[in-house]
Short mmCIF file of C-alpha atoms and ligand atoms in Angstrom, two decimals:
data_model
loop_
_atom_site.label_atom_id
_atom_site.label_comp_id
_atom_site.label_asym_id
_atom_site.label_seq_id
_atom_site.Cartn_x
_atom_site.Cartn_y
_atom_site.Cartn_z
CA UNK A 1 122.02 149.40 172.29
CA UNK A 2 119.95 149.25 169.06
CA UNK A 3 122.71 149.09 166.62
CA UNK A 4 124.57 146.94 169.07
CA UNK A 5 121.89 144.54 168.44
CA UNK A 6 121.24 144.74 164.53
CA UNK A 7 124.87 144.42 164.12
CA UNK A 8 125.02 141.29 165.97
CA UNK A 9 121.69 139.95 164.11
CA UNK A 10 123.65 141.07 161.19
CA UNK A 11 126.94 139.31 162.02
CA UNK A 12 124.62 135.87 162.86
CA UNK A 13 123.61 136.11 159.72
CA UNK A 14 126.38 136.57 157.76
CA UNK A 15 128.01 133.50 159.92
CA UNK A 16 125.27 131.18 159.12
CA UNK A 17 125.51 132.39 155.60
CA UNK A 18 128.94 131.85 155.22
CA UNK A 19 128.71 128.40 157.20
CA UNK A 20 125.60 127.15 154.92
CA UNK A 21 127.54 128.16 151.94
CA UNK A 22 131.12 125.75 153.29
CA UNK A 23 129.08 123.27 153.93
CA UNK A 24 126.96 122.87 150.41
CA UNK A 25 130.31 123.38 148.78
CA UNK A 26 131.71 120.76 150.59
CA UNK A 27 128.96 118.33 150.70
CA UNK A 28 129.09 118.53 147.05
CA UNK A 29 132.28 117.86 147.09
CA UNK A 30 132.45 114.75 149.44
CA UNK A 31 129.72 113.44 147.29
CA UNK A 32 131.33 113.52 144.13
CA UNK A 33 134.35 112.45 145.18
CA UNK A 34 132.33 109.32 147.05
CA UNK A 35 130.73 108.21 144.10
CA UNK A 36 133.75 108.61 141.93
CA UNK A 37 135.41 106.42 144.30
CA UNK A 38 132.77 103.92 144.88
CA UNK A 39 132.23 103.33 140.96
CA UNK A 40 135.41 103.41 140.22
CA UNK A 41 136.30 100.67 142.92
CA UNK A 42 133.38 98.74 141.41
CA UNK A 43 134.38 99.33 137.53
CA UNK A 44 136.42 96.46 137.12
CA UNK A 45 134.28 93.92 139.23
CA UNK A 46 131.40 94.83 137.08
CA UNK A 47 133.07 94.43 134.29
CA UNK A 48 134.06 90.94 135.27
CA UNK A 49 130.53 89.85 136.10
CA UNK A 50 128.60 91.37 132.63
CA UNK A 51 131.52 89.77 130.80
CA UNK A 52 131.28 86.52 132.58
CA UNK A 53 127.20 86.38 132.51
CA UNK A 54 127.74 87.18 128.27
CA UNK A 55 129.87 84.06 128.24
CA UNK A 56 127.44 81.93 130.67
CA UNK A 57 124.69 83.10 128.43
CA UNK A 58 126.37 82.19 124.99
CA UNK A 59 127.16 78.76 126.07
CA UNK A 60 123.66 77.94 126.89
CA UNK A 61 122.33 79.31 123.98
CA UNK A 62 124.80 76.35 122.27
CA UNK A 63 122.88 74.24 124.88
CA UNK A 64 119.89 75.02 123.97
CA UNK A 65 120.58 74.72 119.91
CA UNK A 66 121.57 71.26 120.83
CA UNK A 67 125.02 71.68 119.44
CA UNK A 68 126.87 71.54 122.73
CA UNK A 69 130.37 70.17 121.90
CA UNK A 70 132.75 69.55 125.57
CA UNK A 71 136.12 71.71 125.21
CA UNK A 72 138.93 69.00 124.54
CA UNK A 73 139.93 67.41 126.97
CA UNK A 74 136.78 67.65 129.20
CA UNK A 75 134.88 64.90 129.81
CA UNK A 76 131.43 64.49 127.78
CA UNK A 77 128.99 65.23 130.51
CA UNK A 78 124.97 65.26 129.64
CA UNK A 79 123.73 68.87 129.09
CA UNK A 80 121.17 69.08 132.30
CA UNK A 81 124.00 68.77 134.95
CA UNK A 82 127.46 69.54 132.88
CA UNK A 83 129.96 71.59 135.31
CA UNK A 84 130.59 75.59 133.89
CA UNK A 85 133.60 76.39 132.96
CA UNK A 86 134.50 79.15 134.77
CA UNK A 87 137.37 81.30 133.98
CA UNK A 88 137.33 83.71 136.13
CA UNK A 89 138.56 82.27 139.65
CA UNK A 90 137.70 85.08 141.55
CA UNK A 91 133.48 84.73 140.28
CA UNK A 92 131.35 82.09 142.28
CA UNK A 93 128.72 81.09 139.98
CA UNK A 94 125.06 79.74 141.97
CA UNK A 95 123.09 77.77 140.05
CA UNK A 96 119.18 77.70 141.43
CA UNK A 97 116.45 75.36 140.59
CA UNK A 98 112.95 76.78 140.24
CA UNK A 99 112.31 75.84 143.65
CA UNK A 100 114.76 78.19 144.98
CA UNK A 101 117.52 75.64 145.94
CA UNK A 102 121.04 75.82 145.00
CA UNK A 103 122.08 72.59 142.94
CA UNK A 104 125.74 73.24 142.24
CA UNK A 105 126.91 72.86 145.96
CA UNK A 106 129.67 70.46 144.55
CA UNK A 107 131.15 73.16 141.93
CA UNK A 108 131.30 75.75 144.85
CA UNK A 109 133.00 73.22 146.92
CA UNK A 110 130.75 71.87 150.02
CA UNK A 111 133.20 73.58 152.96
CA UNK A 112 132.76 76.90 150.74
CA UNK A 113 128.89 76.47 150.31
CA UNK A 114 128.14 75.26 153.99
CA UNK A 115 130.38 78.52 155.55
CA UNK A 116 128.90 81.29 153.06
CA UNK A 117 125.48 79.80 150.98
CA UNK A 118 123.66 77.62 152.94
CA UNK A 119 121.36 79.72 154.62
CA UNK A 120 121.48 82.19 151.65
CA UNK A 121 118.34 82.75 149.69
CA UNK A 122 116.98 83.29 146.11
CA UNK A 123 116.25 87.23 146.14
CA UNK A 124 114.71 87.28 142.36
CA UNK A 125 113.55 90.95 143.06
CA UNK A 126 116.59 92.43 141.01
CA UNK A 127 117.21 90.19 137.91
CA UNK A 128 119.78 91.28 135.75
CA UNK A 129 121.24 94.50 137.56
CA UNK A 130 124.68 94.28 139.00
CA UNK A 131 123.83 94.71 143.29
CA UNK A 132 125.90 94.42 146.35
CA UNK A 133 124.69 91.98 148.80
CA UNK A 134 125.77 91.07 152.67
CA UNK A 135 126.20 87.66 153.82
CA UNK A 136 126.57 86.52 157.33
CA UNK A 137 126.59 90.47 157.86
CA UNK A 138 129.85 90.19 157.17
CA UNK A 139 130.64 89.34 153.69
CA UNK A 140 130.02 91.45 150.93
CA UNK A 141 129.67 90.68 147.52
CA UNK A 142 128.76 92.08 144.30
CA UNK A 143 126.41 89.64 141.90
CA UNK A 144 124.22 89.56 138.89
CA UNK A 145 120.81 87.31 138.90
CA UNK A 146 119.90 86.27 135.86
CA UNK A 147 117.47 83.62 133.97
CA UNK A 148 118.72 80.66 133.14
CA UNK A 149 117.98 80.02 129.29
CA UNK A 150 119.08 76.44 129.02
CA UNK A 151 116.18 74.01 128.55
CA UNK A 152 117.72 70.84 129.42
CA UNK A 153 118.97 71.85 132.72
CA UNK A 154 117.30 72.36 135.83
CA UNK A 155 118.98 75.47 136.71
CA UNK A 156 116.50 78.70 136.60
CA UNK A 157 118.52 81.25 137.98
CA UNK A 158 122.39 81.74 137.58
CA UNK A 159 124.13 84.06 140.17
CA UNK A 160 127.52 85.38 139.85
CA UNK A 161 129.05 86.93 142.85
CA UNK A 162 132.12 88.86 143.40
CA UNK A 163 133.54 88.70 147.60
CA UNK A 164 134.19 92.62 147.46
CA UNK A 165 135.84 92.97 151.20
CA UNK A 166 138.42 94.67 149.95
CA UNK A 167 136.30 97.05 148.26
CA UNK A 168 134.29 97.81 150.99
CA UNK A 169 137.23 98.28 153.41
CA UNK A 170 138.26 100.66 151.03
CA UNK A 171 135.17 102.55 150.83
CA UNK A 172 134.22 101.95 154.95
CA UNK A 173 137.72 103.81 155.62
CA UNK A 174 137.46 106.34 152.93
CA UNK A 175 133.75 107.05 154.75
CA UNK A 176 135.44 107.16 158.41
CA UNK A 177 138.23 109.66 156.59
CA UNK A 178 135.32 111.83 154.91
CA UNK A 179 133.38 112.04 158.24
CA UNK A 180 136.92 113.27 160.32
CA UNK A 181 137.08 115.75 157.43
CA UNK A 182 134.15 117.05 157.91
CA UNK A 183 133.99 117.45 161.61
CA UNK A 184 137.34 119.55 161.30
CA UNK A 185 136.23 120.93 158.88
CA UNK A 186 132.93 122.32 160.37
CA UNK A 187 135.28 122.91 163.46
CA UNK A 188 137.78 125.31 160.59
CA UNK A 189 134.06 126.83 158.85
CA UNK A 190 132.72 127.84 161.95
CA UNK A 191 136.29 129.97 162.86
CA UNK A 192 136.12 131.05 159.46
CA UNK A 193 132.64 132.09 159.55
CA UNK A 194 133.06 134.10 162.68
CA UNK A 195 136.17 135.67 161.08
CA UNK A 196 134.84 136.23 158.21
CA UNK A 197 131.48 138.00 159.67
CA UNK A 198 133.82 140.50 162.00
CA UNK A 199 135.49 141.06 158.77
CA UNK A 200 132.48 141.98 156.78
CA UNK A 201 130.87 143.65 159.95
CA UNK A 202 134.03 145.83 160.29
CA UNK A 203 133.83 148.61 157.24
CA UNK A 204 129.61 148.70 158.09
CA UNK A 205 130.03 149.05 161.59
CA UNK A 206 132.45 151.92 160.95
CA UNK A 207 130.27 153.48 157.91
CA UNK A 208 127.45 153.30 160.46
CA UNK A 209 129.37 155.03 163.49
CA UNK A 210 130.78 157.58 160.73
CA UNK A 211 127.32 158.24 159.58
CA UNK A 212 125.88 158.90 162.86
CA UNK A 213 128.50 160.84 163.73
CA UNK A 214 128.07 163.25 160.93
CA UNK A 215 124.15 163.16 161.71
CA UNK A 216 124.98 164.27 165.01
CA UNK A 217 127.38 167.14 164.10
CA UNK A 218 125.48 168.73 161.27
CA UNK A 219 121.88 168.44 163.51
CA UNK A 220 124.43 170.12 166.17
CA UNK A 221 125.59 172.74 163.68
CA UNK A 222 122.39 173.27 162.41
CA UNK A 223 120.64 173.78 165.70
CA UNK A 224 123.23 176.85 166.63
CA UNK A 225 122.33 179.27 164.24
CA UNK A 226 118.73 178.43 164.26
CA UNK A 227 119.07 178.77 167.80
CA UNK A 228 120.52 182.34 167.39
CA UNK A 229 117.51 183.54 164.85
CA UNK A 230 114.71 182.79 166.91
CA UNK A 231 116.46 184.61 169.48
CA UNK A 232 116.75 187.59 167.78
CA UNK A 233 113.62 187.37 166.22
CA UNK A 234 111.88 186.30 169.74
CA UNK A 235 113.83 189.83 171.16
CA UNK A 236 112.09 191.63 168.26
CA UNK A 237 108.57 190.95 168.99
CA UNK A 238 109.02 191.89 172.68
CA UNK A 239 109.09 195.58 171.22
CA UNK A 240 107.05 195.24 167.86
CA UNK A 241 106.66 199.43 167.96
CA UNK A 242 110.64 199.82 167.56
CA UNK A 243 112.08 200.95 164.53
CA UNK A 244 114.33 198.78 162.31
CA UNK A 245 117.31 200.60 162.21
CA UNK A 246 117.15 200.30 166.21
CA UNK A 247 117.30 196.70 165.99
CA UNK A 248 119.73 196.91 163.19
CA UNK A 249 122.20 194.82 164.86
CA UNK A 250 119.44 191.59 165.21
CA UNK A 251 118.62 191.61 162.27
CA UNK A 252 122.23 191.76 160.63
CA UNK A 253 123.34 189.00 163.24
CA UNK A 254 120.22 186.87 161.84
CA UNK A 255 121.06 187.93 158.48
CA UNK A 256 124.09 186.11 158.96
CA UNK A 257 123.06 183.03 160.32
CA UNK A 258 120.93 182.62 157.72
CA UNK A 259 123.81 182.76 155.20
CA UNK A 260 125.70 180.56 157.58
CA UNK A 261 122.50 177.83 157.38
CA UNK A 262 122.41 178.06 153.52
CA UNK A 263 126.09 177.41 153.59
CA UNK A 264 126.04 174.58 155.84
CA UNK A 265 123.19 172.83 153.92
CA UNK A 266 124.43 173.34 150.60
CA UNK A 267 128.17 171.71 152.32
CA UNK A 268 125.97 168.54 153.60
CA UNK A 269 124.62 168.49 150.72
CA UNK A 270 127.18 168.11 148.62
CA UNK A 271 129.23 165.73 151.33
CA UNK A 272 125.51 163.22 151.41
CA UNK A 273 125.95 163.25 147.51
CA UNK A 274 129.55 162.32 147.39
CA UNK A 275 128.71 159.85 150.14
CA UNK A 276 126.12 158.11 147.44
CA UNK A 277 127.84 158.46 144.64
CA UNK A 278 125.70 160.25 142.79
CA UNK A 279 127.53 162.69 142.07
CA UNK A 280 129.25 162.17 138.54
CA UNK A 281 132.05 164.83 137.17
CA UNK A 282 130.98 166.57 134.14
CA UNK A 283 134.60 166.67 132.50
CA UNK A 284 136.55 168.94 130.07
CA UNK A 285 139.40 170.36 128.74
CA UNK A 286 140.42 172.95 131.42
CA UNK A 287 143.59 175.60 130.27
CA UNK A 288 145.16 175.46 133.85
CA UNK A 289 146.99 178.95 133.99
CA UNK A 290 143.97 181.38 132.63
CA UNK A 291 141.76 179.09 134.84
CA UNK A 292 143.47 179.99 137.92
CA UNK A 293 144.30 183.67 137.04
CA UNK A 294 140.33 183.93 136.46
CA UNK A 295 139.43 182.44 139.70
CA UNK A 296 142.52 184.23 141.88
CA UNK A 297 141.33 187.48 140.49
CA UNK A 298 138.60 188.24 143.58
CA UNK A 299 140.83 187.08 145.66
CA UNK A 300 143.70 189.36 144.97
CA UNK A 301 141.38 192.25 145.49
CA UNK A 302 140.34 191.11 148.66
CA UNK A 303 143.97 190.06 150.03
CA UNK A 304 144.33 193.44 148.63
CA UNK A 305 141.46 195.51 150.54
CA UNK A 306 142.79 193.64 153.95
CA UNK A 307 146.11 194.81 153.30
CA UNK A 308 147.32 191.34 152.22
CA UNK A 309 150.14 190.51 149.50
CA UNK A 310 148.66 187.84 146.90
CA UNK A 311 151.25 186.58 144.49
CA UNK A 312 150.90 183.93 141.56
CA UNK A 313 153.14 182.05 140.01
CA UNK A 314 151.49 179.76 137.12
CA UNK A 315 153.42 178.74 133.93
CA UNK A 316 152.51 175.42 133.33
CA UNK A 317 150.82 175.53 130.22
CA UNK A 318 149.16 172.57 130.38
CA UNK A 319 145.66 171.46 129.75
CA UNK A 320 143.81 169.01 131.68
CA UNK A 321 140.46 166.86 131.70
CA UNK A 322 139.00 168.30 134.75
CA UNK A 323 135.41 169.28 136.30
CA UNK A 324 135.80 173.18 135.68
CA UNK A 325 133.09 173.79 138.35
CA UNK A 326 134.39 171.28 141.09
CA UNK A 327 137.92 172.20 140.29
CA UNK A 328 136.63 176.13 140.92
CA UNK A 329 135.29 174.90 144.28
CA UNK A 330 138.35 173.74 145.73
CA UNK A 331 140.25 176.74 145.03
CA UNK A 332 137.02 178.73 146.50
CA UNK A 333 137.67 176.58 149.47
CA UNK A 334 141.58 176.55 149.43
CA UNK A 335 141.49 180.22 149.24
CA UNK A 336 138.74 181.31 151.54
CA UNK A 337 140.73 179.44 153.71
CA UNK A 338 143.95 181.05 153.20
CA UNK A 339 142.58 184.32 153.74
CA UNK A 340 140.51 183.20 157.19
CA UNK A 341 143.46 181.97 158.56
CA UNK A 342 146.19 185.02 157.65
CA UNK A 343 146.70 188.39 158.98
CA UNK A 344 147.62 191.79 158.02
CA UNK A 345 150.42 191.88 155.72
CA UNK A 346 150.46 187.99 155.72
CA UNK A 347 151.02 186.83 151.98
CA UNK A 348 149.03 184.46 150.21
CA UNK A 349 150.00 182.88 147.18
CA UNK A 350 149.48 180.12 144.36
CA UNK A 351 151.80 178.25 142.15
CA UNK A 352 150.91 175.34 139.53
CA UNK A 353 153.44 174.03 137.22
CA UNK A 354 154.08 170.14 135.94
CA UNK A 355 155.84 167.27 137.55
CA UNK A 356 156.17 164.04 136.16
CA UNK A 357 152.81 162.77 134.36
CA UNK A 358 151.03 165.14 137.24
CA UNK A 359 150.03 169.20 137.23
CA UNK A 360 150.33 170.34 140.81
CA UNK A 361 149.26 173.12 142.70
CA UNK A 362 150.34 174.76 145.71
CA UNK A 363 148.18 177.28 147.63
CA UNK A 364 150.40 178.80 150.21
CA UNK A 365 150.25 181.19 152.72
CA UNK A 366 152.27 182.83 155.93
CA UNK A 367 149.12 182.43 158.36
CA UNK A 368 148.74 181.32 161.61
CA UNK A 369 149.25 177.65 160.18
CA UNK A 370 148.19 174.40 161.90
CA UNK A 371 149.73 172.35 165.01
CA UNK A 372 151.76 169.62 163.29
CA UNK A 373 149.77 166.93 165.39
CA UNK A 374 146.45 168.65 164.36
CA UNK A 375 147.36 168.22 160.21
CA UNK A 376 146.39 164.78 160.46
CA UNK A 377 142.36 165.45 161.34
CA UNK A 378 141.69 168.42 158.85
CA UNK A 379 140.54 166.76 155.98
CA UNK A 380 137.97 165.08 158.91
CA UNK A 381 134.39 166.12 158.19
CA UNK A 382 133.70 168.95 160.81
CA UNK A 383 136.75 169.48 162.11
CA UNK A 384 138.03 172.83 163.23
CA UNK A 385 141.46 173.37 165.02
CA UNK A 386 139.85 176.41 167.14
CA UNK A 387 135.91 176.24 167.32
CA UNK A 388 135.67 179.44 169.11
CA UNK A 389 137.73 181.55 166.26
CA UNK A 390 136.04 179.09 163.22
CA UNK A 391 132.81 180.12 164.28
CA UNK A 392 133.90 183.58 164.05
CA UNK A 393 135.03 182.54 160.78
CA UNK A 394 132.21 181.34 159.43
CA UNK A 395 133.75 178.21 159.01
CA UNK A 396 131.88 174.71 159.85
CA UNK A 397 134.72 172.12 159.34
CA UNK A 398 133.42 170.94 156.14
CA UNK A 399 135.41 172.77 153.51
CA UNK A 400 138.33 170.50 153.35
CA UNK A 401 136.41 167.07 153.26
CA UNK A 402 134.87 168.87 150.48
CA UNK A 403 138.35 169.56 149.21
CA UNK A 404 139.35 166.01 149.55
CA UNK A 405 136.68 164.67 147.63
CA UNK A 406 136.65 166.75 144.49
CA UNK A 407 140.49 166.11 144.29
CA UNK A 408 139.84 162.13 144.81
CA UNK A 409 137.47 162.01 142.69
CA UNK A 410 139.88 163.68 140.14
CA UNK A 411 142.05 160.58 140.93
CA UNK A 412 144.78 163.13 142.57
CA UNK A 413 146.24 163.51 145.71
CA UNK A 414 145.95 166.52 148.39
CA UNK A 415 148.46 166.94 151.37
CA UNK A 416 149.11 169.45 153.48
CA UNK A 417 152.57 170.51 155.27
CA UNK A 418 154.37 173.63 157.14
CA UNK A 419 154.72 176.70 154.74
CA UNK A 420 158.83 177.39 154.74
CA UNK A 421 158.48 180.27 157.02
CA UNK A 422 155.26 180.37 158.51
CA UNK A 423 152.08 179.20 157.75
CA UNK A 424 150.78 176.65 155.84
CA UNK A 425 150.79 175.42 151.90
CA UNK A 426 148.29 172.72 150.48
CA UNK A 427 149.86 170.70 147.54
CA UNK A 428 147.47 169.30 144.82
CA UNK A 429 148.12 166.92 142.48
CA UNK A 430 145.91 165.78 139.13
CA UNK A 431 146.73 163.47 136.45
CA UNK A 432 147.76 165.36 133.28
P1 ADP B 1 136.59 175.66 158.04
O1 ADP B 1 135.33 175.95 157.37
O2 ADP B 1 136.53 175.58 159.52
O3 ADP B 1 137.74 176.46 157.52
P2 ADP B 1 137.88 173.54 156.67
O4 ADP B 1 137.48 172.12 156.49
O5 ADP B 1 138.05 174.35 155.45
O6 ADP B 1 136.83 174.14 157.63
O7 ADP B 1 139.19 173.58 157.52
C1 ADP B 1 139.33 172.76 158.64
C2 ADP B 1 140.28 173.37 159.63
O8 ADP B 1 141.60 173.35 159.07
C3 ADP B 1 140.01 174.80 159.93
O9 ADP B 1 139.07 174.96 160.96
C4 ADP B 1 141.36 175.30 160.33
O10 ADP B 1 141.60 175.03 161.69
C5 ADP B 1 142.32 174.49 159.51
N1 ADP B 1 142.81 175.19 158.31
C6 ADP B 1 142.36 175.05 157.05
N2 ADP B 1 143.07 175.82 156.18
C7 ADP B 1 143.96 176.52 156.92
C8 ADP B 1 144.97 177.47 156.63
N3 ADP B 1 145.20 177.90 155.39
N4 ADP B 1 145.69 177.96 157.64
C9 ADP B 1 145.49 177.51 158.90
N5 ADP B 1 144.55 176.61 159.26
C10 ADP B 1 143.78 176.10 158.29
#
């Protein structure tokens, strides 16, 4: 119930992260590519008005010199009313008086200024900056207001507009295709969002389970043999006068629990390290064939005291970079194991030698060996093919997720199959 509900806070979160994120980078995107658009549509228009309002400007600085000389050709019209030449076909020029009246009705051509500029007003707000302007709320254009510097005309303002309808269709459809874009694709960041969220949720959720999971067996462990001890110990005070030796067999049992506890705790331990990765290996060169003769030596005189054979069979002659300690531990583990799980006259038995760019090892023995569906869980943390004989064992489940991890973390590979006859072999593998 409570994780139930963090994880879905959590997943919320990571949705509306992942949605805010989409949509910045895509806002930023439609805006950039909007402007880019817009200017560019506007480059050449603007263009045409600075360049025409330049050439409107130079002639009435002639004007105003009092050198004004007609083109050939034209007629020679008085300064104060002469028609502009006007190059550019697709440029209306205005001319306003100081009163605010447009006085060049006859150059625009009266149909043309009675349809679009009749009602239209002198705006001198924005003199000299290029704008875009509605008329009739229908007609856009883009203009440039600027001073009139003529003396001997009447005209104060000169306007040069630009009919930009094309433009602006342009722009009003790239607008409608930039809003459908974004509703699918709000529509495509919310699926990905939600996606993406299970996705992220998926390894926590299962860290989280995992984690609880091993909380639960180790408390579970733990609580057995503590269980046991106060017991025993309870049993003991009931007859405080009693010798030891007559409660020889509580105190052993305790004894033993308490090794089991240490055991355990130093396993969790070690697991809860590797978990946080705080663990680093402390590598060095390690001579593989005295290393293992060293470490099988205890453990041919105990296969030996429980009537056991223990063979080895190591000629590799190689030296590896390895973590002597950790690489002692998984043997300790490999072995202990092999001798738990074998009988009288059962053989155990190692073998290392080189293949490829790899050294591998192979602990074998002819034990009781383990169900072929079972092979698949034993590297689990805690698990145990038979709890009832483990715990007579000693064992806890943990050795071989120990095992896994030290050879991992080695960057080799640990697998474990039917022994040819009977029992079982583990095959290790380490990079040279
Ligand atoms: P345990 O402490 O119980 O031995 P391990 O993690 O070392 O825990 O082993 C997990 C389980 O794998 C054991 O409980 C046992 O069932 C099985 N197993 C491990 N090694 C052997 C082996 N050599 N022969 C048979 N079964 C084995």
């Amino acid at each position: 119930m409570f994780n139930k509900s963090i994880f879905k806070q959590q997943r919320l979160k990571f949705m509306f992260i992942n949605l805010l994120a989409f949509t910045i980078i895509f806002t930023i995107f439609s805006v950039i590519i909007f402007s880019q658009v817009q200017s560019t549509l506007y480059t050449k228009t603007d263009e045409e008005l600075l360049s025409m309002k330049e050439k409107v400007l130079d002639e009435d600085e002639g004007f105003g010199e009092g050198n004004f000389k007609p083109t050939p050709g034209e007629q020679n019209v008085p300064p104060n009313n002469h028609p502009r030449r006007n190059p550019n076909p697709r440029i209306i020029v205005l001319n306003w008086d100081q009163s605010g009246q447009i006085i060049n009705e006859a150059e625009i051509g009266t149909a043309y200024y009675e349809n679009y500029f009749q009602d239209y007003e002198l705006d001198i707000t924005n003199t000299d900056n290029i704008t875009t302007t509605t008329i009739h709320d229908a007609y856009h254009f883009r203009y440039i207001l600027f001073k009139d510097n003529n003396p001997n005309d009447d005209v104060a303002y000169i306007q040069l507009m630009i009919n930009v309808d094309a433009e602006q269709t342009i722009i009003a459809n790239f607008v409608k295709l930039v809003t459908i874009c974004s509703i699918i694709f709000i529509v495509l960041s919310i699926s990905a969002s939600i996606i993406l969220s299970n996705k992220m949720m998926k390894p926590i959720i299962a860290s989280w389970n995992k984690q609880t999971e091993f909380v639960e067996n180790a408390s579970h462990e733990l609580r057995t043999p503590l269980t046991i001890i106060q017991n025993k110990l309870e049993m003991m005070l009931t007859a405080p006068n009693k010798r030891i030796a007559d409660k020889f067999e509580n105190i052993a049992l305790s004894l033993s629990e308490t090794r089991r506890l240490s055991k355990l705790t130093s396993d969790l331990l070690t697991l809860a390290r590797a978990d946080s990765a705080e663990t680093e290996l402390v590598l060095k060169e390690v001579h593989v064939d005295s290393f293992i003769e060293t470490v099988c030596a205890p453990y041919k005189e105990i296969a030996d005291s429980q009537n056991k054979q223990f063979w080895l069979n190591v000629k590799s002659q190689v030296t590896i970079r390895a973590d002597e300690s950790r690489l002692h531990q998984l043997f300790v583990i490999l072995l202990d194991n092999a001798l738990k799980y074998t009988r009288e006259n059962d053989s155990i038995g190692v073998k290392a030698y080189t293949e490829d760019q790899k050294i591998v090892f192979e602990i074998s023995d002819t034990g009781i060996g383990i169900k072929n569906e079972n092979m698949k869980y034993i590297f689990d943390r805690f698990y145990r093919e038979d709890k009832a004989r483990s715990r007579e064992t000693g064992g806890m489940g943990l050795g071989l997720s120990i095992a896994h991890w030290i050879v991992t973390k080695h960057k080799g590979t640990i697998k474990v199959m039917k022994n040819q006859h009977q029992g079982t072999t583990f095959i290790v593998k380490l990079p040279k």
